[in-house]
CSV table of C-alpha atoms in Angstrom, one decimal:
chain,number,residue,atom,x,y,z
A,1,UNK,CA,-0.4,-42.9,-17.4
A,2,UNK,CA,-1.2,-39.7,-17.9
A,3,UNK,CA,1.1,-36.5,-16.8
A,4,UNK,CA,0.2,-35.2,-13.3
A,5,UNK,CA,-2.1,-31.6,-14.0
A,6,UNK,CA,0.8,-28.9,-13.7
A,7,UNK,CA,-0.4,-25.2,-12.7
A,8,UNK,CA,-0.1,-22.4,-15.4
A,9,UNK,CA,3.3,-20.1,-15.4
A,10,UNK,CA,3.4,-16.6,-14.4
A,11,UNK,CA,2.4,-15.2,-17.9
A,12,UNK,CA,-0.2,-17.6,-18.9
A,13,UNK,CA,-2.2,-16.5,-15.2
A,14,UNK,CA,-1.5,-13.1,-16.2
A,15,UNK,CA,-3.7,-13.1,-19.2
A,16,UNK,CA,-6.0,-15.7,-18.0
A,17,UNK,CA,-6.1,-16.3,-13.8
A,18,UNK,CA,-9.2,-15.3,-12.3
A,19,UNK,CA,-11.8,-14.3,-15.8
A,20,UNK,CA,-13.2,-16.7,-18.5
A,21,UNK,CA,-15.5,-16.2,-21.0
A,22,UNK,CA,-18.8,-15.1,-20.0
A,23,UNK,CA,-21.7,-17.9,-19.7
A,24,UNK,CA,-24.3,-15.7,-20.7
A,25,UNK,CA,-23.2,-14.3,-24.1
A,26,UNK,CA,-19.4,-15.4,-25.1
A,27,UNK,CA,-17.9,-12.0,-24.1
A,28,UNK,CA,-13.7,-13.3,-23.6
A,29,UNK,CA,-13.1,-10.2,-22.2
A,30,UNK,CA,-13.7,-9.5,-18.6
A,31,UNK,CA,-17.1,-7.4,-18.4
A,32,UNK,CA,-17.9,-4.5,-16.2
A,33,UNK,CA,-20.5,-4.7,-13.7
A,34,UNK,CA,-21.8,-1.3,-13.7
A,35,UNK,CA,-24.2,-2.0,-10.5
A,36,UNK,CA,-24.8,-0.9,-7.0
A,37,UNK,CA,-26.6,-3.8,-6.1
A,38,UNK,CA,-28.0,-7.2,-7.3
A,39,UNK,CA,-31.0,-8.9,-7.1
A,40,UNK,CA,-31.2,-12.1,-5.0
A,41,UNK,CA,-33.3,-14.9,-5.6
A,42,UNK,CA,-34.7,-15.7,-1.8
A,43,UNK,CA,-35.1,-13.6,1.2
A,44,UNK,CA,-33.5,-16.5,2.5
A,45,UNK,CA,-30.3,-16.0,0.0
A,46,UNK,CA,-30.3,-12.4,1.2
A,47,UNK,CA,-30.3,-12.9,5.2
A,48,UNK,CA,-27.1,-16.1,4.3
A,49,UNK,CA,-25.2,-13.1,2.4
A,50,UNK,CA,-25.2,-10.5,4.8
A,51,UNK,CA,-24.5,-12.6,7.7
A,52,UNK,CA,-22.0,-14.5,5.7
A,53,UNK,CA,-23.3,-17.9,5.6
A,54,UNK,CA,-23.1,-17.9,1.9
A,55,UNK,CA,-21.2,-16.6,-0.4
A,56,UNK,CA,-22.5,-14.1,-3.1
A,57,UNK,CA,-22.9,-10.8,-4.3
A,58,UNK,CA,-25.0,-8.2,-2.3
A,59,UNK,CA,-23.9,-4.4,-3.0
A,60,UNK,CA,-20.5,-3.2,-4.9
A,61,UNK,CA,-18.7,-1.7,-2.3
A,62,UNK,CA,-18.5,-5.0,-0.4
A,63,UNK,CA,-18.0,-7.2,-3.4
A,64,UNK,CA,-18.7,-6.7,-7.4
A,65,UNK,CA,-17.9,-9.7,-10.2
A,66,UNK,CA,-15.4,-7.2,-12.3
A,67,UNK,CA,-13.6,-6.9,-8.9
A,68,UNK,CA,-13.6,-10.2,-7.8
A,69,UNK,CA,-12.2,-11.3,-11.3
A,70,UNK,CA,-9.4,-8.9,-10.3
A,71,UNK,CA,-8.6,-9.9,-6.6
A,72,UNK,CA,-8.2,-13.8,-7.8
A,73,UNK,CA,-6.0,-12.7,-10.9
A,74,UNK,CA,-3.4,-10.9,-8.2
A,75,UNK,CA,-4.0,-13.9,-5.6
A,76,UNK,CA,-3.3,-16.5,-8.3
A,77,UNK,CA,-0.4,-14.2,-9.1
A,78,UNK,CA,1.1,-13.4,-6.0
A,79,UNK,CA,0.3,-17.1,-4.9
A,80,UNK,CA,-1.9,-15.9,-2.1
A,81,UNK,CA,-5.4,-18.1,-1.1
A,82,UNK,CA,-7.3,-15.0,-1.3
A,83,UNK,CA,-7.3,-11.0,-2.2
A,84,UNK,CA,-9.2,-8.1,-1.2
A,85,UNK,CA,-9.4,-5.2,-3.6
A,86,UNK,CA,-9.6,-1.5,-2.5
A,87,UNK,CA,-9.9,2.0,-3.7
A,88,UNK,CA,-6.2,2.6,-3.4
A,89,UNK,CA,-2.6,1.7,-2.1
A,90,UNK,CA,-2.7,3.8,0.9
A,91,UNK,CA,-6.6,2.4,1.8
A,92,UNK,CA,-5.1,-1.4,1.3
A,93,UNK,CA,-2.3,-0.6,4.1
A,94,UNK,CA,-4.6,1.7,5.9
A,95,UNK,CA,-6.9,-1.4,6.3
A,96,UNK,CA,-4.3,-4.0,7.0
A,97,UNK,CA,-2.9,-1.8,10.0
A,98,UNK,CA,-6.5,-1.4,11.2
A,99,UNK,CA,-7.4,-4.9,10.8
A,100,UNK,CA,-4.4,-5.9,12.4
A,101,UNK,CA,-4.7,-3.7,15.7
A,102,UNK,CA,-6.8,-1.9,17.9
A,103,UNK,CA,-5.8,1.4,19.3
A,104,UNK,CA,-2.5,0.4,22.0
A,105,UNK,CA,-1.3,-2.0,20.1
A,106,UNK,CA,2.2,-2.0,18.1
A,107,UNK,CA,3.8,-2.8,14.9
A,108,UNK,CA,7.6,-3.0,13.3
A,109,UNK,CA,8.0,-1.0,10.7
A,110,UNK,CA,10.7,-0.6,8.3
A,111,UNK,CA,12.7,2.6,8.6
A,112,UNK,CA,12.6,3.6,5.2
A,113,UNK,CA,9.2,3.3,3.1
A,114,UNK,CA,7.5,5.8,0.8
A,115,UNK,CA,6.3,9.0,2.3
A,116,UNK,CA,2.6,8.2,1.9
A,117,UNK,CA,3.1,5.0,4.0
A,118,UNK,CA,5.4,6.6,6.5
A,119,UNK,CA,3.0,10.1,6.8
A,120,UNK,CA,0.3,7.5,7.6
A,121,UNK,CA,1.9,5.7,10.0
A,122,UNK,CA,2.2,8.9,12.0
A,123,UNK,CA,-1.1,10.1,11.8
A,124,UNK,CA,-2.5,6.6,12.7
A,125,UNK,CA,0.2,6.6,16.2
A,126,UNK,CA,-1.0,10.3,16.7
A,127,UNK,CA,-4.9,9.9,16.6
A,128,UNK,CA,-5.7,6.1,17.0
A,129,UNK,CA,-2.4,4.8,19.2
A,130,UNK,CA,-1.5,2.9,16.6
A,131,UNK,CA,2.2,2.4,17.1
A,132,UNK,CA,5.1,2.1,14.9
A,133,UNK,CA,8.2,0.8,15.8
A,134,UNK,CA,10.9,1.6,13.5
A,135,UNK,CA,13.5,-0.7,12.9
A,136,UNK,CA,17.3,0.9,13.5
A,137,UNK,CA,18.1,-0.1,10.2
A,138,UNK,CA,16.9,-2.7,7.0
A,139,UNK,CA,18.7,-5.6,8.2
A,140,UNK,CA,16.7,-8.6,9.9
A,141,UNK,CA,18.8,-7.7,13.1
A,142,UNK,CA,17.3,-4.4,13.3
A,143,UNK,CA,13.7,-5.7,12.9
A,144,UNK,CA,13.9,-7.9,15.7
A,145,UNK,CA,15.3,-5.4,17.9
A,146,UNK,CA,12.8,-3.3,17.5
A,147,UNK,CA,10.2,-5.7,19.0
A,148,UNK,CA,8.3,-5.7,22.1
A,149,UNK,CA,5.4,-7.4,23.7
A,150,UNK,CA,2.8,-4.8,22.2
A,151,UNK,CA,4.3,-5.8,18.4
A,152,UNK,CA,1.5,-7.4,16.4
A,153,UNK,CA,2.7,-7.0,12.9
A,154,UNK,CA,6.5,-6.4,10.7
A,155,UNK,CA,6.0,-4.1,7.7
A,156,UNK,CA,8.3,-3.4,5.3
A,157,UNK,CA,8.6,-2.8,1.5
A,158,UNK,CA,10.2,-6.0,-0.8
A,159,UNK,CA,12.1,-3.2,-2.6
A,160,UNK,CA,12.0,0.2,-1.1
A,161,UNK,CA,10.4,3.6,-2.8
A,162,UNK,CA,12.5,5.3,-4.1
A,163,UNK,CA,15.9,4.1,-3.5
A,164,UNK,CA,15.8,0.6,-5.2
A,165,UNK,CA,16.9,-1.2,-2.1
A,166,UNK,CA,16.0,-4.9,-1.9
A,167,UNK,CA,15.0,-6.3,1.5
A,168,UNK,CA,16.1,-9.7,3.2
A,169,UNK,CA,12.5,-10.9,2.9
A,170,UNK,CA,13.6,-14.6,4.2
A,171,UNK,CA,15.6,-13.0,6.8
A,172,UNK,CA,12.6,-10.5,8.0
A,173,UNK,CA,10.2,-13.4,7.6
A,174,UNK,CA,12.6,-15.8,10.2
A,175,UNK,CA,12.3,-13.3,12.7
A,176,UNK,CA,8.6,-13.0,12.1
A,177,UNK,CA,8.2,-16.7,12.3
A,178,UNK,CA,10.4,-17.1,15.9
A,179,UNK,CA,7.9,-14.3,17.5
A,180,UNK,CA,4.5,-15.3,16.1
A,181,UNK,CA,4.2,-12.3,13.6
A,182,UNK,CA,2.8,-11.8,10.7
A,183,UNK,CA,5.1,-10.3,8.0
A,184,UNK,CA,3.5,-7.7,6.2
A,185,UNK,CA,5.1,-6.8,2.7
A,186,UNK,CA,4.3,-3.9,0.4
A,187,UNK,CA,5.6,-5.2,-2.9
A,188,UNK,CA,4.5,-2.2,-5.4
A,189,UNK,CA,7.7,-1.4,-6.7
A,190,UNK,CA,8.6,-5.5,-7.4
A,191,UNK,CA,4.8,-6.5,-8.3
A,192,UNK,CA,4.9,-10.2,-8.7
A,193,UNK,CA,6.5,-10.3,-11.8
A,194,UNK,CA,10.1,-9.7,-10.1
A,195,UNK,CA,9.2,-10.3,-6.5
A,196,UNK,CA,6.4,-13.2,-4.6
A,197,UNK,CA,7.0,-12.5,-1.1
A,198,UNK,CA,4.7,-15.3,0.0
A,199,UNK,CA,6.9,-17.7,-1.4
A,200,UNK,CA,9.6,-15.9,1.1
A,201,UNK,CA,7.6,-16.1,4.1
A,202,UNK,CA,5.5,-13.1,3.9
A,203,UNK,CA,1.9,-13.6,5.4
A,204,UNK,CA,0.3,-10.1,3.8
A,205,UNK,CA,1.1,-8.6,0.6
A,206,UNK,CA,0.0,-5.6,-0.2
A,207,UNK,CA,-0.1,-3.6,-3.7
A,208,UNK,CA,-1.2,0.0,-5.1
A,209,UNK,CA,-2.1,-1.5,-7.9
A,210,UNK,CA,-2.2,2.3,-9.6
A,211,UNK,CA,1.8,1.4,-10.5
A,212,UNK,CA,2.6,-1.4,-12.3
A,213,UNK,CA,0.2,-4.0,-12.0
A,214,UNK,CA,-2.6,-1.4,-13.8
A,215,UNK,CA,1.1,0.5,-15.6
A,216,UNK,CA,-0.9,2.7,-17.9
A,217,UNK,CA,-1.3,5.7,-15.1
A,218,UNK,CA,-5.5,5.5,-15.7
A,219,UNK,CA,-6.4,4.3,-12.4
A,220,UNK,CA,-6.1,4.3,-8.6
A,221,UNK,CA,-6.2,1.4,-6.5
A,222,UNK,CA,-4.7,-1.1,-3.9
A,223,UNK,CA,-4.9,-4.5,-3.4
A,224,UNK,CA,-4.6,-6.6,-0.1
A,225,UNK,CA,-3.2,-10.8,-0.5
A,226,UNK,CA,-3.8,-13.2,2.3
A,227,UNK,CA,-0.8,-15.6,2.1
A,228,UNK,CA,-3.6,-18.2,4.5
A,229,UNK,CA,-0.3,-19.0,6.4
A,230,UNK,CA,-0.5,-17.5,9.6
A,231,UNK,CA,-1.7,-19.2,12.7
A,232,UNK,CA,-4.2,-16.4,13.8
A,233,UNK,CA,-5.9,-18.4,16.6
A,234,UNK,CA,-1.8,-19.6,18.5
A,235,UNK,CA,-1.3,-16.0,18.5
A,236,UNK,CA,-4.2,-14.6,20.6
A,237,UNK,CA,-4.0,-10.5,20.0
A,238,UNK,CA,-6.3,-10.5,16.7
A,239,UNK,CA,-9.9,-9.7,17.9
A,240,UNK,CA,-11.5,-9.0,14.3
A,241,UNK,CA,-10.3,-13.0,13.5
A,242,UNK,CA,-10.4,-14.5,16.4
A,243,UNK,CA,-13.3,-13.4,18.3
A,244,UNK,CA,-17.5,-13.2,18.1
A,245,UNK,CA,-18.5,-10.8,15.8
A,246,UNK,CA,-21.7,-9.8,17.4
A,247,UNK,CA,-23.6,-8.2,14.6
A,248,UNK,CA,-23.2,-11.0,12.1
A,249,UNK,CA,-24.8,-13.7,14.3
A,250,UNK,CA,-21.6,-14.6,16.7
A,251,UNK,CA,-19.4,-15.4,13.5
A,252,UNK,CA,-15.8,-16.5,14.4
A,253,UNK,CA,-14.1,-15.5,11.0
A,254,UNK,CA,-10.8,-17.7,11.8
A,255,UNK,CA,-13.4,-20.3,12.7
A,256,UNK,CA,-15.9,-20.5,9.4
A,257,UNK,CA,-12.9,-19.1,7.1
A,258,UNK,CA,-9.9,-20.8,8.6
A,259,UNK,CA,-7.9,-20.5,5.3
A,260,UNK,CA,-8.2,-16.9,4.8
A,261,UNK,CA,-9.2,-15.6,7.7
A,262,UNK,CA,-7.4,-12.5,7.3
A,263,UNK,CA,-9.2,-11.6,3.6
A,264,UNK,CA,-12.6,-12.0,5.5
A,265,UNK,CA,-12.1,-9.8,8.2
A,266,UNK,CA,-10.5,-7.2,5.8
A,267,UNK,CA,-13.5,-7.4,4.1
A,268,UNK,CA,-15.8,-6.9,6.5
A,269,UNK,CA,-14.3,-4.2,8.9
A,270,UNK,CA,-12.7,-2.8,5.7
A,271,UNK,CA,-15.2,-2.8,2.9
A,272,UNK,CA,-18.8,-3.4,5.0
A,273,UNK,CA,-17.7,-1.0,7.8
A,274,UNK,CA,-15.2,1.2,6.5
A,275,UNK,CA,-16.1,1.4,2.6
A,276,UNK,CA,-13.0,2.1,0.3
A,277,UNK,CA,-14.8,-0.4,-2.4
A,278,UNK,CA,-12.7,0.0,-5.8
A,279,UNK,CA,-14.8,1.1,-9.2
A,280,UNK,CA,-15.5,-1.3,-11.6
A,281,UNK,CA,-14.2,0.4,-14.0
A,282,UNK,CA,-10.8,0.7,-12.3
A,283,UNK,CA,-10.6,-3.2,-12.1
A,284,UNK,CA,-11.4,-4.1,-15.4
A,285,UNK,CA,-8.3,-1.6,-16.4
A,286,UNK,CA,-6.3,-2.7,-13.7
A,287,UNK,CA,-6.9,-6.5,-15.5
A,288,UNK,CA,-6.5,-5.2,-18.9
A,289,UNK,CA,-2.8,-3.7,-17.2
A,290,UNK,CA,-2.0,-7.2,-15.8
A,291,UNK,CA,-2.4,-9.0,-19.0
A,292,UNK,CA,1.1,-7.5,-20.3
A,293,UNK,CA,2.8,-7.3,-16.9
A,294,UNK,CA,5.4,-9.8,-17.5
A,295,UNK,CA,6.6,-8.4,-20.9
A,296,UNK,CA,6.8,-4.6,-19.4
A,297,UNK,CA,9.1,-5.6,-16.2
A,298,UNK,CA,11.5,-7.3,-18.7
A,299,UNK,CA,11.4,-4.1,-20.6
A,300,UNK,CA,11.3,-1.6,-17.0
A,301,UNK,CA,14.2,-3.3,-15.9
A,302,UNK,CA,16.5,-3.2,-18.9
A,303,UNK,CA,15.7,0.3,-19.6
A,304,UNK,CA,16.6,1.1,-15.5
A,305,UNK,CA,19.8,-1.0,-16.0
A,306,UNK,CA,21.2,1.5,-19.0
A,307,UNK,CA,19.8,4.3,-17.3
A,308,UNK,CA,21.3,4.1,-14.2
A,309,UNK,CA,24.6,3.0,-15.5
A,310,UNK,CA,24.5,6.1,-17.8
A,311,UNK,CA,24.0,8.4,-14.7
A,312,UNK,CA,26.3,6.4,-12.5
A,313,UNK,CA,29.5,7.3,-14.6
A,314,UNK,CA,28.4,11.2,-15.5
A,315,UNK,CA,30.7,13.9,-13.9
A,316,UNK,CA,27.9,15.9,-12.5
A,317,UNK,CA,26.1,13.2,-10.8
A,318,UNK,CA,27.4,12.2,-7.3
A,319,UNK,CA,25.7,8.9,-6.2
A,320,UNK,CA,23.4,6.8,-7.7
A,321,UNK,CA,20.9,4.1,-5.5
A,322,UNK,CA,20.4,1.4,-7.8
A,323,UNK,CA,21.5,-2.2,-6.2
A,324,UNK,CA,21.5,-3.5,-10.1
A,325,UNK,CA,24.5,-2.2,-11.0
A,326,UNK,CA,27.9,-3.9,-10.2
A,327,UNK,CA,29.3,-2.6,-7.0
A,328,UNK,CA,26.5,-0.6,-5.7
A,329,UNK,CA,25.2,-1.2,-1.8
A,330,UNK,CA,23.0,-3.8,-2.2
A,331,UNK,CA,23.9,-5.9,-4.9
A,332,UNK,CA,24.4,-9.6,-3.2
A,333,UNK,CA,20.5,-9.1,-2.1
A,334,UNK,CA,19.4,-8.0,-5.2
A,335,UNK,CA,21.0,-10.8,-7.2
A,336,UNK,CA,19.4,-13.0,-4.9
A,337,UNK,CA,15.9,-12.0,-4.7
A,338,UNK,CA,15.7,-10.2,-8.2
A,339,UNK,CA,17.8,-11.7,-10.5
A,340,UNK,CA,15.6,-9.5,-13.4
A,341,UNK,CA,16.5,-6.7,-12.3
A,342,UNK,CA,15.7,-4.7,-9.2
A,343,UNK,CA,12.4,-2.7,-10.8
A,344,UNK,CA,12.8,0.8,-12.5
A,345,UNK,CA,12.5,2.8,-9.7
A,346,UNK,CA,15.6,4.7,-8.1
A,347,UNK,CA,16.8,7.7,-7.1
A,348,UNK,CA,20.1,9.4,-7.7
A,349,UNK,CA,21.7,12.5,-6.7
A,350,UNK,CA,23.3,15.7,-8.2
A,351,UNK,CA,26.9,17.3,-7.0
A,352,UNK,CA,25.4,20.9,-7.0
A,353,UNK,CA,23.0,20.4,-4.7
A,354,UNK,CA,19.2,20.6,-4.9
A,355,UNK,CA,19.2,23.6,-7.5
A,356,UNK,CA,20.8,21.3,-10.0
A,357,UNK,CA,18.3,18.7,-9.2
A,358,UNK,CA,15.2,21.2,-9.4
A,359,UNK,CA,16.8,22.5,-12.7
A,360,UNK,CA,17.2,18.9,-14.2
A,361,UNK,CA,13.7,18.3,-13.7
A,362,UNK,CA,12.4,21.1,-15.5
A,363,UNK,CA,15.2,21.3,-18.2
A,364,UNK,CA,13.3,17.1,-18.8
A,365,UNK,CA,11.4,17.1,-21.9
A,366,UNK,CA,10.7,13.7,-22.8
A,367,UNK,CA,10.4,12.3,-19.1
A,368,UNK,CA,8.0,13.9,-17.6
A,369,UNK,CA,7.6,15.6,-14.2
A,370,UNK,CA,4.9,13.7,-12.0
A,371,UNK,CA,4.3,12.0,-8.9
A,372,UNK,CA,3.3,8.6,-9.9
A,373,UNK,CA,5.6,5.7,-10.9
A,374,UNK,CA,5.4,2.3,-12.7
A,375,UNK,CA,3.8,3.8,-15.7
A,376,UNK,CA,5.0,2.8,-19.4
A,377,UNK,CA,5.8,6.5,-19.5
A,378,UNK,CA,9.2,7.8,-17.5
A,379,UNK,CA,8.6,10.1,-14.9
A,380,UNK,CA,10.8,11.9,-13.0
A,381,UNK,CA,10.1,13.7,-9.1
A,382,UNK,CA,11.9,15.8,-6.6
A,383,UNK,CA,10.7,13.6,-4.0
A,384,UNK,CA,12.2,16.1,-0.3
A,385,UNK,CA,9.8,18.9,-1.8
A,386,UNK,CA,7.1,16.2,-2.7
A,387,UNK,CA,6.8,12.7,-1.7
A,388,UNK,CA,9.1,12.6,1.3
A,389,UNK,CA,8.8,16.3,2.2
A,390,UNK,CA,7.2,15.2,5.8
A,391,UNK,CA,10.9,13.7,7.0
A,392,UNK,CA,13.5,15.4,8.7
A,393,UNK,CA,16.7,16.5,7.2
A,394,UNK,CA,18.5,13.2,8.7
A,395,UNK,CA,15.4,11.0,8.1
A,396,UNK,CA,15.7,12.1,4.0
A,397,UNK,CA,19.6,11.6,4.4
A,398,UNK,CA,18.7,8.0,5.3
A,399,UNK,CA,16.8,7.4,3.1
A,400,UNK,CA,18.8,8.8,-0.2
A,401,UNK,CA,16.1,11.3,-0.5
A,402,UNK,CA,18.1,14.3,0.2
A,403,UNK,CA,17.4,17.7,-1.5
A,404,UNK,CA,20.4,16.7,-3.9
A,405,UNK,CA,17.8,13.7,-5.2
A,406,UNK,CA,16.1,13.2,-8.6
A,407,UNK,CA,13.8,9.9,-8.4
A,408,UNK,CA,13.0,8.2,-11.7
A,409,UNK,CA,10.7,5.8,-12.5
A,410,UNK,CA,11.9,3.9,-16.0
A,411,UNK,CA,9.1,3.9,-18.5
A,412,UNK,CA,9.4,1.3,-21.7
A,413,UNK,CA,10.6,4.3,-24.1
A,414,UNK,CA,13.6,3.8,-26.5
A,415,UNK,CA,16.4,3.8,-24.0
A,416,UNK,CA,18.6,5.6,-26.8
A,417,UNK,CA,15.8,8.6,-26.5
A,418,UNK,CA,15.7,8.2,-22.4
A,419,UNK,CA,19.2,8.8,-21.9
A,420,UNK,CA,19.0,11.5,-25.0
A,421,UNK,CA,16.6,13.2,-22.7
A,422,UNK,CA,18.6,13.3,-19.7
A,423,UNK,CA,21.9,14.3,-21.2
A,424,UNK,CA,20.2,17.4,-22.7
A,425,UNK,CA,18.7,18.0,-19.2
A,426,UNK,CA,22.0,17.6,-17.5
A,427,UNK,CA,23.9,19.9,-20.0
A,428,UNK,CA,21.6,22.6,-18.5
A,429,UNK,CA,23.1,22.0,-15.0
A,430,UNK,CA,25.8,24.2,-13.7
């Protein structure tokens, strides 16, 4: 009797979920579809397409093969049913919130995100009456007193940019469960190597895939993952999935796509209406990234570990957020969802105050001083004059973003040279 099939591990998908060999001339590597359009066969093909009876390729922004091989590499890793791929981070939660609500409706948000997300958030409540509803605090508690009968959605962040915190994602996705929610999770700073939210209860996973799925800092782009577990029709307030789409013949998307009824109608509205379409070109790096993903958050995380630990015990430095360290806030969660390591992203602050922090930065000569994280390369940012400049004193307090804080992101470099670099850097602190 022969061995049931078994699915392949996390690495083995890495490399090989989603791409093959090409049919038409052996090519193993992915290949990039450098085209606006492609030609159909029938008129008849053609009018299916567009008024999604059939499945196929029309024009890039709505769907290109070097792209597609992409979103099913994250799906298969992320254990999703389907994946939508976009132009960037902030357009992937841009179009979830929009696909998600119409202008009144409401939405949980975690109290402490990255400054993009949050800046967003505000601008969407300000012009669109799109409304966040912060949570009190990060505990599952807080969530669920923050909801009321306009809540549509919980967002939050599997581990939170920048201050390494790990979220109850079971707990979150419990209370999403006993209110008919969907459970939104941004899991950039985790990716799927440390963190699978779906497997937690999350119904939505987003990614800016410009950290450390792609890791090499050569591309921008997001990715949206539809978990196919949420009851869209039971729940009644999600028009774009659950109601006649006029223009495409009457088409009921939870209806004709019942298993990923969410990816279809982030397509459409997103990528038809809105048009955020990712490059080619960006994809096929974004793949080429994935490939080593496993082997470079073993490495991200160990490198974090001795970093943090190194700052944690210097004289000049007064706290450091990083729950992978004995002791620290933080640390029963962190064992528990990310036994690896909680990513290489944290921040950590100086006892002199934000002069020492802006003098650390530029004293840095290895790490360098940049906005992006999850590259190979370390970075370092002074994220209340940058990133989270948009939050009040208290909010940046909160949120261990203070002017006081340095945020690293942990590249794969020597750790020996790493912490070389930063004890030069502190020596120039007074």
């Amino acid at each position: 009797m022969s061995a049931r099939p078994r699915s392949p591990r996390f690495a083995t998908q890495a490399i090989h979920a989603g791409a093959a060999p090409d049919p038409a001339t052996g090519a193993r590597a992915q290949p990039i579809y450098f085209t606006n359009g492609f030609v159909f066969d029938s008129t008849e093909q053609a009018a299916d397409i567009f008024a999604m009876r059939r499945t196929g390729f029309s024009y890039s922004r709505g769907s290109n093969p070097t792209v597609a091989a992409l979103e099913r590499r994250v799906a298969a890793l992320e254990g999703a049913k389907a994946a939508v791929a976009v132009s960037s981070g902030q357009s992937a939660v841009l179009l979830v919130l929009m696909t998600l609500m119409k202008s009144g409706d409401a939405y949980v948000a975690s109290p402490r995100l990255f400054g993009g997300s949050l800046g967003l958030m505000r601008r969407l409540d300000g012009r669109y009456d799109l409304k966040p509803q912060f949570a009190g605090g990060l505990s599952p508690e807080d969530f669920e007193a923050a909801i009321t009968p306009e809540t549509r959605a919980i967002v939050c962040e599997s581990i939170v940019n920048p201050c390494a915190t790990v979220m109850d994602l079971e707990g979150i996705a419990a209370v999403a469960r006993r209110h008919g929610l969907p459970l939104v999770v941004d899991n950039t700073l985790a990716s799927p190597a440390l963190i699978r939210p779906i497997e937690h209860g999350a119904d939505i996973v987003v990614h800016s895939t410009s950290k450390f799925l792609g890791g090499s800092g050569q591309t921008i782009g997001g990715v949206i993952c539809d978990a196919g577990s949420f009851d869209w029709t039971k729940a009644g307030h999600y028009n774009l999935i659950t109601e006649p789409w006029p223009d495409y013949d009457g088409l009921v998307v939870s209806e004709r796509f019942p298993e990923i009824s969410f990816a279809v109608a982030c397509r459409l509205f997103g990528l038809r209406d809105l048009g955020p379409g990712l490059s080619p070109m960006n994809a096929f790096l974004t793949l080429t990234g994935i490939e080593t993903l496993p082997l470079r958050m073993q490495r991200h995380c160990a490198n974090a570990r001795a970093v943090a630990a190194y700052l944690k015990d210097h004289p000049k430095v007064a706290w450091v957020s990083y729950p992978g360290l004995p002791g620290q806030a933080g640390e029963e969660l962190a064992a528990r969802y990310v036994p690896q390591g909680p990513g290489s992203i944290f921040t950590f602050a100086l006892k002199a105050g934000e002069p020492a922090a802006l003098t650390f930065i530029t004293s840095l000569e290895l790490i360098s001083h940049l906005v992006n994280i999850g590259e190979i390369k370390s970075l370092a940012i002074h994220p209340a004059t940058t990133t989270h400049r948009q939050l009040s004193a208290e909010e940046k307090s909160a949120a261990c973003v203070g002017p006081e804080t340095v945020r690293l992101s942990v590249g794969l470099e020597n750790v020996e040279d790493l912490i070389a670099d930063i004890e030069q850097a502190l020596d120039r602190v007074d």
